[in-house]
XYZ file of C-alpha atoms in Angstrom:
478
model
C 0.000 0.000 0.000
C 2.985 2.097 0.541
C 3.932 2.562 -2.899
C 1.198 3.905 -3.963
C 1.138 7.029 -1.659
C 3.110 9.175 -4.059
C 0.281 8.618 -6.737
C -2.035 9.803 -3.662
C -0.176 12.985 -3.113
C -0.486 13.917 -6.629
C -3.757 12.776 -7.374
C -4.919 15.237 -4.614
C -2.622 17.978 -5.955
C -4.382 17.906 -9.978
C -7.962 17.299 -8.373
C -7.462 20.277 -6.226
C -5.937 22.958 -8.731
C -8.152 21.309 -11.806
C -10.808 22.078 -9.281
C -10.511 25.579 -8.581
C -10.514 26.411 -12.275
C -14.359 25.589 -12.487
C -15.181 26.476 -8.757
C -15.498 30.161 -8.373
C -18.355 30.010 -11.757
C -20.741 28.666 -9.406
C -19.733 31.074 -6.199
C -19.980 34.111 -8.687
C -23.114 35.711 -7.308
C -22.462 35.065 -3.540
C -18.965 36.859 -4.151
C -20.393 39.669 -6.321
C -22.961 40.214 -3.066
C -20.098 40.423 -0.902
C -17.397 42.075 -2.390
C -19.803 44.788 -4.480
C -18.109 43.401 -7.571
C -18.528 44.083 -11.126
C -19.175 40.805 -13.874
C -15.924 42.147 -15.470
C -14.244 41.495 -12.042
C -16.153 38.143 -11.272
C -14.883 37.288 -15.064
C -10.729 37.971 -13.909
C -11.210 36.059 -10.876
C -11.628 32.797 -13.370
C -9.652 34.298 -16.167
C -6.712 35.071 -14.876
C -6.020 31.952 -12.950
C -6.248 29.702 -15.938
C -4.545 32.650 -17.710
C -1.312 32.457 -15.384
C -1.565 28.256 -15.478
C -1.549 28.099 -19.262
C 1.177 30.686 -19.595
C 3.564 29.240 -17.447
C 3.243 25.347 -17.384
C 6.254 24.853 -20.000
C 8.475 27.162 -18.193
C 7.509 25.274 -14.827
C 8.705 21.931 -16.905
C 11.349 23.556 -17.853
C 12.945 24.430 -14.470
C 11.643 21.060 -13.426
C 14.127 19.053 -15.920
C 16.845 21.494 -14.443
C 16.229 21.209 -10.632
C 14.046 18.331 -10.146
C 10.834 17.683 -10.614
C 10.005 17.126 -6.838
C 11.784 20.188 -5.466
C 9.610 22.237 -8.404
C 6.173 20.167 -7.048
C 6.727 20.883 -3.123
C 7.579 24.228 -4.370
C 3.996 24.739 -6.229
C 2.058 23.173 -3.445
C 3.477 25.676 -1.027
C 2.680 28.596 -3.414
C -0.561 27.455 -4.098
C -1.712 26.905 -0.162
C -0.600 30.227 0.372
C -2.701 31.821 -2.398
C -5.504 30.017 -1.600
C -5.382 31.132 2.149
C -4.759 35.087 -0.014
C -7.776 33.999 -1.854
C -10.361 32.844 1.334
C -9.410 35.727 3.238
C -9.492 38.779 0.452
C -10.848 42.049 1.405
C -11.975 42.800 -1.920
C -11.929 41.799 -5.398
C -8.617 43.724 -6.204
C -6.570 41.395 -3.898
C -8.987 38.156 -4.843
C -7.557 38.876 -8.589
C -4.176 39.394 -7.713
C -4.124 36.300 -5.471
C -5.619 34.249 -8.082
C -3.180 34.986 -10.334
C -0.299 33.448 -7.398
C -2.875 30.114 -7.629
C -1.781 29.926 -10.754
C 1.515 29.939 -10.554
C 1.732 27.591 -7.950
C -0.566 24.895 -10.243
C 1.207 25.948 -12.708
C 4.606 24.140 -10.772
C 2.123 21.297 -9.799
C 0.806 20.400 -13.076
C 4.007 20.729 -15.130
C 6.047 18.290 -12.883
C 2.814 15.245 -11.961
C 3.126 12.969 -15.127
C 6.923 12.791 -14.786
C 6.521 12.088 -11.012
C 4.368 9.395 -12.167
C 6.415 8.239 -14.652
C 9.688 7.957 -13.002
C 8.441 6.517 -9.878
C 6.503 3.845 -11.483
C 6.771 1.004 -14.676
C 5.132 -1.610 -15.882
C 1.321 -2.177 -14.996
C 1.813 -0.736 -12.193
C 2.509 2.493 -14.082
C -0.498 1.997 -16.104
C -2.800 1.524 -12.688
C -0.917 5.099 -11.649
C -1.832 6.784 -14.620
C -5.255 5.308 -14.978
C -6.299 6.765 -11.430
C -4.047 10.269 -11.968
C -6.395 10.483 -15.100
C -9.814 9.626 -13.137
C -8.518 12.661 -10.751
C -8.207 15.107 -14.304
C -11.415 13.648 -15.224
C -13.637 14.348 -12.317
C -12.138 17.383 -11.672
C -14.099 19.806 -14.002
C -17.080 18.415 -13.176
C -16.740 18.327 -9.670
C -16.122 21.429 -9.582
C -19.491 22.976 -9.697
C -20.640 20.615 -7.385
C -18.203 21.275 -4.744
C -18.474 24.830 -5.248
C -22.151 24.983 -5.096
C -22.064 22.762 -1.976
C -19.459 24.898 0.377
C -21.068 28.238 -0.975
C -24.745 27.529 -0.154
C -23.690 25.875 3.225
C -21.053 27.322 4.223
C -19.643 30.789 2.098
C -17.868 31.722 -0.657
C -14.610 32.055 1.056
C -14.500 28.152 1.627
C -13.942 27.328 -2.044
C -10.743 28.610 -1.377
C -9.995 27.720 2.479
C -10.784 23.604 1.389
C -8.180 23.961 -0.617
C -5.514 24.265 3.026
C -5.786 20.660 4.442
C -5.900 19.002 1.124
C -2.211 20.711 0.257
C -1.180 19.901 4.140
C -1.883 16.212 2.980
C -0.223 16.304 -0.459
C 2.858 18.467 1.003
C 3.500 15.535 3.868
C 3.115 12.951 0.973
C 5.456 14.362 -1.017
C 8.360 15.221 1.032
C 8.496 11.901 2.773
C 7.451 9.308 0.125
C 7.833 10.768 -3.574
C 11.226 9.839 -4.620
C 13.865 12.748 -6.054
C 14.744 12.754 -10.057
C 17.691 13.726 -10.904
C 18.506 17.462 -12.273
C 19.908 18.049 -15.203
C 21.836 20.931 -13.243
C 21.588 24.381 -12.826
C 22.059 25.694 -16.664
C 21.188 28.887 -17.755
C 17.188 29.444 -17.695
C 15.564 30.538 -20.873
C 14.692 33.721 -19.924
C 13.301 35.001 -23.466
C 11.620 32.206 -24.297
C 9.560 32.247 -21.164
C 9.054 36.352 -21.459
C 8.160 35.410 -25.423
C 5.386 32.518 -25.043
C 3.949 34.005 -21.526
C 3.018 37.222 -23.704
C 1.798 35.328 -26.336
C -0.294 33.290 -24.317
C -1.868 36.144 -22.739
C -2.267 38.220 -25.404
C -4.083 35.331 -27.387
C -6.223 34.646 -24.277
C -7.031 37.921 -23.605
C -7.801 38.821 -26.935
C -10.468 35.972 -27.072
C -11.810 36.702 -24.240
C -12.922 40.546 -24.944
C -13.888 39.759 -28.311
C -16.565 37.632 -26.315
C -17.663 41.227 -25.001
C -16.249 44.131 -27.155
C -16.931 42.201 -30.535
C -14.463 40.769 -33.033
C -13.845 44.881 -34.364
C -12.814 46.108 -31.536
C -9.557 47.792 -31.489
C -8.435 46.598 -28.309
C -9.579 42.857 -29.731
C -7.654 43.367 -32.923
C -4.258 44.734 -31.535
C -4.320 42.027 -28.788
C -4.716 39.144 -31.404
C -1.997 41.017 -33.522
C 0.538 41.348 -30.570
C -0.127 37.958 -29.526
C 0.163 36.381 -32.772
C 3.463 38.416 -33.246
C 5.080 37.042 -29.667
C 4.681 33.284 -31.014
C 6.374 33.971 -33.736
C 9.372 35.722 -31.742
C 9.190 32.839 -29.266
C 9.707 30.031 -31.913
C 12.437 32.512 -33.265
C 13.913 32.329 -29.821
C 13.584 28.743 -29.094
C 15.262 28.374 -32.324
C 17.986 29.713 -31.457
C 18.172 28.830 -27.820
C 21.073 25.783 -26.743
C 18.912 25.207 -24.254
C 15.061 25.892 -24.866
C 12.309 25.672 -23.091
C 10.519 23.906 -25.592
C 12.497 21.952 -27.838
C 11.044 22.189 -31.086
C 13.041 19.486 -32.725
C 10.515 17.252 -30.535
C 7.877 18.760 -33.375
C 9.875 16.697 -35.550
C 8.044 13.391 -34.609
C 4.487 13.722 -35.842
C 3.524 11.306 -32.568
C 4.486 14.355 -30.450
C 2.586 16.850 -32.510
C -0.199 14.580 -32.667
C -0.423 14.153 -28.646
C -0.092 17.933 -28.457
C -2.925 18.374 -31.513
C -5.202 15.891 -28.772
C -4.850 17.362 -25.679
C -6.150 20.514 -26.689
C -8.920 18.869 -28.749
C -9.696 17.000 -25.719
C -10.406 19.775 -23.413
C -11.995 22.136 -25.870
C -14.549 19.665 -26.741
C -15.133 17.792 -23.445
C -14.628 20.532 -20.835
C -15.352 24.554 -22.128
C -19.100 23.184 -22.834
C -19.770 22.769 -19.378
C -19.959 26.089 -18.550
C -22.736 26.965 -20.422
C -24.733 23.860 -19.526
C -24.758 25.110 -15.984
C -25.257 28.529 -17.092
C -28.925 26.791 -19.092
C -29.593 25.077 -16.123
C -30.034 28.228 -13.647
C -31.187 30.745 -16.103
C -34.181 28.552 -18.488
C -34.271 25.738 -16.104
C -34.212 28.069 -12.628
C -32.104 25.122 -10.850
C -30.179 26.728 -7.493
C -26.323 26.664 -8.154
C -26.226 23.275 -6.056
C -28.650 21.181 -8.664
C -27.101 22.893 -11.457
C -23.638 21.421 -10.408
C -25.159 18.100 -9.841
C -26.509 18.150 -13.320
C -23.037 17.680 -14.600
C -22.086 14.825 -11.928
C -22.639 12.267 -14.715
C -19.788 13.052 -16.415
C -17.654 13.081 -13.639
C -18.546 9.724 -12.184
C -18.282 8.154 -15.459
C -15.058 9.794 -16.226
C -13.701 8.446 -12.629
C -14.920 5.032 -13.316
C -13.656 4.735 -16.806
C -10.228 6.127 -16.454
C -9.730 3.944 -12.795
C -10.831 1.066 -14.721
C -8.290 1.701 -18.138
C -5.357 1.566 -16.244
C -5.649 -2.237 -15.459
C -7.594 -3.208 -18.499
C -6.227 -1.023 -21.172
C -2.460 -2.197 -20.475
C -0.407 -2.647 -23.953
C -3.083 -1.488 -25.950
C -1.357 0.823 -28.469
C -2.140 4.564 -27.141
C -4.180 5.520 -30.869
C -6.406 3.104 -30.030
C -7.587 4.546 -26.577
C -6.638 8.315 -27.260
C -8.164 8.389 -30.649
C -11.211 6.000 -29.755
C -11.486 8.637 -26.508
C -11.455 11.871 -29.074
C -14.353 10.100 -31.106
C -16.521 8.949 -28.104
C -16.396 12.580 -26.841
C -17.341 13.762 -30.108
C -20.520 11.534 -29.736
C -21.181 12.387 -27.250
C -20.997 16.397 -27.436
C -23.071 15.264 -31.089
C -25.981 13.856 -28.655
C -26.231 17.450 -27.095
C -27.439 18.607 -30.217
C -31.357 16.541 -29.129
C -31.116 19.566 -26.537
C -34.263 22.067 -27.355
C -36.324 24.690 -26.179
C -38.781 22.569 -24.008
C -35.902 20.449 -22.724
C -35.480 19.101 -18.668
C -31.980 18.085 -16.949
C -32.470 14.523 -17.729
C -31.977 15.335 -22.137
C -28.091 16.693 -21.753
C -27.649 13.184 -19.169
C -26.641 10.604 -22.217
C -24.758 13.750 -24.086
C -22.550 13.740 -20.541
C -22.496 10.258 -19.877
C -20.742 9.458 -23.546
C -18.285 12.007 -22.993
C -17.180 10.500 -19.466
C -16.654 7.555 -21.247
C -14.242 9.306 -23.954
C -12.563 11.200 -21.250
C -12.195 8.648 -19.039
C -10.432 6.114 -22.033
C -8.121 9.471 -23.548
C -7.034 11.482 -20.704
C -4.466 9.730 -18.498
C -3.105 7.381 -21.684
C -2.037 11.012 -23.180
C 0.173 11.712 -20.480
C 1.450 8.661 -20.188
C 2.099 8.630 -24.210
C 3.524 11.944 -24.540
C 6.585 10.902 -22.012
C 6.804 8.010 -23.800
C 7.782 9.350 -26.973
C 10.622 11.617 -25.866
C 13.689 11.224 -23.798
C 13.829 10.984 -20.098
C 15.466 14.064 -19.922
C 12.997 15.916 -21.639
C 9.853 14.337 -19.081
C 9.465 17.719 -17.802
C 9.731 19.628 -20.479
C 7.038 17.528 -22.719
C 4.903 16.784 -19.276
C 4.568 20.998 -19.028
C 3.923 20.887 -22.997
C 1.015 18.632 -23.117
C -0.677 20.199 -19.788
C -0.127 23.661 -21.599
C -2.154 22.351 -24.797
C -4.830 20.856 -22.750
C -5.106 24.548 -20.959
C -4.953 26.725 -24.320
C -7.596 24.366 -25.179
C -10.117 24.945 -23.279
C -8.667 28.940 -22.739
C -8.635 29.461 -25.884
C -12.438 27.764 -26.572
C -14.074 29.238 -23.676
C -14.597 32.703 -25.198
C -15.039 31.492 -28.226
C -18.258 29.408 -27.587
C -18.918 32.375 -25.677
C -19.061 34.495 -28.463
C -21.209 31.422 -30.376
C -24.108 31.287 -27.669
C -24.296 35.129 -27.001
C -24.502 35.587 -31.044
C -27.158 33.093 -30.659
C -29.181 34.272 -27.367
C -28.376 37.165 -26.373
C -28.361 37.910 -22.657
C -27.597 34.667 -21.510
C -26.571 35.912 -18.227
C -29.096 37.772 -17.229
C -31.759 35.488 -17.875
C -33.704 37.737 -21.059
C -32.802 34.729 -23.673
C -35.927 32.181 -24.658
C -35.346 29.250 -23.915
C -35.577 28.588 -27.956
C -32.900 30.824 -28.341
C -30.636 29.208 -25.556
C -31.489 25.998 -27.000
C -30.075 26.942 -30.619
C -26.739 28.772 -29.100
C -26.089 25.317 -27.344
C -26.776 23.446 -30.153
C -23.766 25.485 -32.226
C -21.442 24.888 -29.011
C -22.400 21.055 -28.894
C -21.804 20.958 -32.932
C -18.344 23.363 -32.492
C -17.180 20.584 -30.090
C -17.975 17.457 -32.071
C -16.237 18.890 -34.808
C -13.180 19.129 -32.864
C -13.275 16.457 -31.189
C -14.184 14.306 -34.255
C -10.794 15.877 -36.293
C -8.668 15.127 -33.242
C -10.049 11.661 -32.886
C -9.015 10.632 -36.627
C -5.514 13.030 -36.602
C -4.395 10.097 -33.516
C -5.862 7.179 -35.550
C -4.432 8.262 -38.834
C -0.927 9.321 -37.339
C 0.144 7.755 -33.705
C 0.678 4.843 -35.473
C 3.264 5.096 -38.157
C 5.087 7.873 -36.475
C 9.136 8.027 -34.783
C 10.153 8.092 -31.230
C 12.385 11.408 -30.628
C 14.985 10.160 -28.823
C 17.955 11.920 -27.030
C 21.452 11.192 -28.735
C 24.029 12.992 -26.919
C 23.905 16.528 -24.939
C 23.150 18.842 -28.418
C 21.126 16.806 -30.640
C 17.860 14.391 -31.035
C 17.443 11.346 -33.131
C 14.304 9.240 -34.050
C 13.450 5.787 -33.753
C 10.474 3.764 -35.280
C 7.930 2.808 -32.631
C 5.541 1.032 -34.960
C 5.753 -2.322 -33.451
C 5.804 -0.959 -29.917
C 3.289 -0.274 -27.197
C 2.871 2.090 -25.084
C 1.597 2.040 -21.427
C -1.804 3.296 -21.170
């Protein structure tokens, strides 16, 4: 039973910072009673924590690969208590914001360094069973989260969405410093200070721009010059990483089509699984008039099924090449987001049930056999570095489609917020999110069918360069 504590401590570290990404949507009004705040304020207190993750998650893999991975995990856990003690006990919304944006950092350390923990403490099936239930923990996560956060708020306040968040780190801190095992650093080196500076601006930029086109419009100058700038700073930062002896992201690992592939996925997977969630709970409490607690429960299928699935892959799914169970995955969730399409204007709860059910299933097969793929197809010494790569795709993802379904309903309904959209209206916005999220789904899906298989293993040669080596009659752990 020992051994498996260090899967323990970071299972509780991803359900807790996956959790808080989802949490606050569902505390929103209590907080905007409290604090006096603005929507535009209630909007950064979600935004900029997922904001800060995304941004920095390669740069926290980075540093990982250079220190070690546990030093960078205890690091983040201690960052992130701290915040979330900032967060429970915030006078107002300013300092909320600001420690929000510290949360992310600190997940940011978490989630960059979990997968290689994983992988370098376990092999075998027993690294399949570790990566089965780390993926159960990323697939409950999102849709716990408006459960939990409707449960603490309407018994308890809004500050404990953020308090809970002190004895589960207390627990994962203890695990971690006296079972997880240290990896060994690649030393010191010099850190890559432009390529972090480079993607972190792009990042934001990109979000940022996305996200006030969802409220300025598309035209809007602001919109424009943010999308610009942003598009600009990727550019500079695959100039830089060019360049760079030692990058943050190695794009030579581009070079195998199985790592751009895994990359292509994990975004797909999140877009289309997770960013739709929002706006079923936003349906349920504006045309259905459910209380933030039943609204959250309305999206407990998923999460149970997701839990179930992804517990039960790790044993059964062992040696089963990694297309098979990502790409299968991709094209259940795509079913499943096609079901939500039956959704119309005279619709209960129970009609989205088989839409979420389906896509538990898809996330449950997909998610942990992508982590556990990606580090398979790249040197050890790049674990942290692709680990922080893949979590950063599956956070653009659903960053990046978040305001953009956004946009989609609002074009459709109009004030979904503040309850003036028919329910035939809301009904028809949905309908273009649940069709916007097949369709990615669905091209993701067939991308890891068509190209996991017959792709190369980028493998580390010496100190400067990468070679390749053909994987086609291998396996990989799911």
């Amino acid at each position: 039973m020992r051994k498996w504590l260090p899967l323990l401590a970071v299972s509780l570290s991803t359900l807790m910072l996956l959790i808080d990404i989802t949490i606050v949507s569902i505390a929103a009004p209590a907080l905007a009673r409290d604090l006096h705040a603005s929507f535009a304020a209630l909007q950064w207190t979600v935004d900029l924590y997922v904001l800060v993750l995304a941004a920095l998650l390669m740069a926290a893999g980075s540093l990982a690969d250079r220190i070690g991975h546990r030093r960078v995990f205890v690091a983040g856990l201690v960052v992130f208590a701290a915040a979330s003690l900032a967060c429970g006990l915030a006078p107002g919304t300013g300092s909320l914001i600001a420690a929000r944006g510290v949360q992310g950092l600190g997940a940011a350390a978490m989630y960059a360094t979990n997968a290689a923990l994983l992988g370098l403490t376990y092999s075998g099936r027993d690294r399949s069973v570790a990566f089965g239930i780390w993926g159960a923990a990323n697939g409950a996560a999102a849709a716990a989260g408006p459960i939990l956060g409707g449960l603490l708020t309407e018994h308890i306040g809004w500050r404990a969405i953020f308090l809970v968040n002190l004895p589960v780190a207390a627990a994962a801190l203890l695990l971690a410093r006296h079972v997880t095992g240290h990896t060994r650093p690649r030393g010191a080196g010099r850190p890559d200070r432009p390529g972090v500076v480079s993607f972190t601006a792009a990042a934001s930029l990109l979000v940022y721009g996305l996200i006030r086109a969802g409220d300025a419009g598309w035209s809007d100058r602001l919109t424009v010059a943010a999308l610009v700038l942003g598009g600009l700073a990727a550019l500079g930062f695959v100039a830089v990483e060019l360049r760079r002896r030692e990058p943050m992201l190695d794009l030579r690992l581009f070079r195998s089509s199985a790592f751009s592939v895994l990359m292509l996925a994990a975004a797909a997977l999140t877009a289309s699984a997770f960013a739709g969630l929002v706006f079923v709970s936003v349906w349920a409490q504006t045309v259905l008039r459910l209380d933030a607690m039943d609204a959250g429960l309305v999206l407990a299928p998923m999460a149970v099924v997701a839990f179930v699935v992804a517990g039960a892959g790790g044993r059964l799914l062992h040696g089963v090449p990694a297309r098979l169970s990502i790409g299968g995955g991709l094209l259940l969730i795509g079913a499943g987001d096609a079901l939500g399409l039956l959704i119309g204007p005279g619709s209960g709860w129970p009609a989205v049930v088989p839409a979420l059910v389906v896509v538990g299933v898809g996330v449950g097969l997909s998610t942990p056999v992508i982590a556990s793929a990606t580090l398979a197809v790249v040197p050890p010494a790049r674990a942290g570095m692709a680990n922080g790569a893949s979590n950063t795709f599956r956070q653009l993802g659903y960053a990046l489609a978040l305001p953009v379904f956004a946009t989609v309903l609002a074009g459709a309904s109009g004030d979904v917020l503040g309850g003036g959209a028919s329910p035939a209206a809301f009904a028809d916005g949905l309908d273009r999110i649940f069709a916007v999220s097949a369709a990615i789904a669905f091209v993701g899906g067939f991308a890891v069918l068509t190209l996991l298989r017959t792709t190369t293993v980028v493998r580390e040669s010496d100190d400067r360069g990468l070679t390749t080596a053909d994987p086609r009659t291998a396996t990989i752990d799911a």
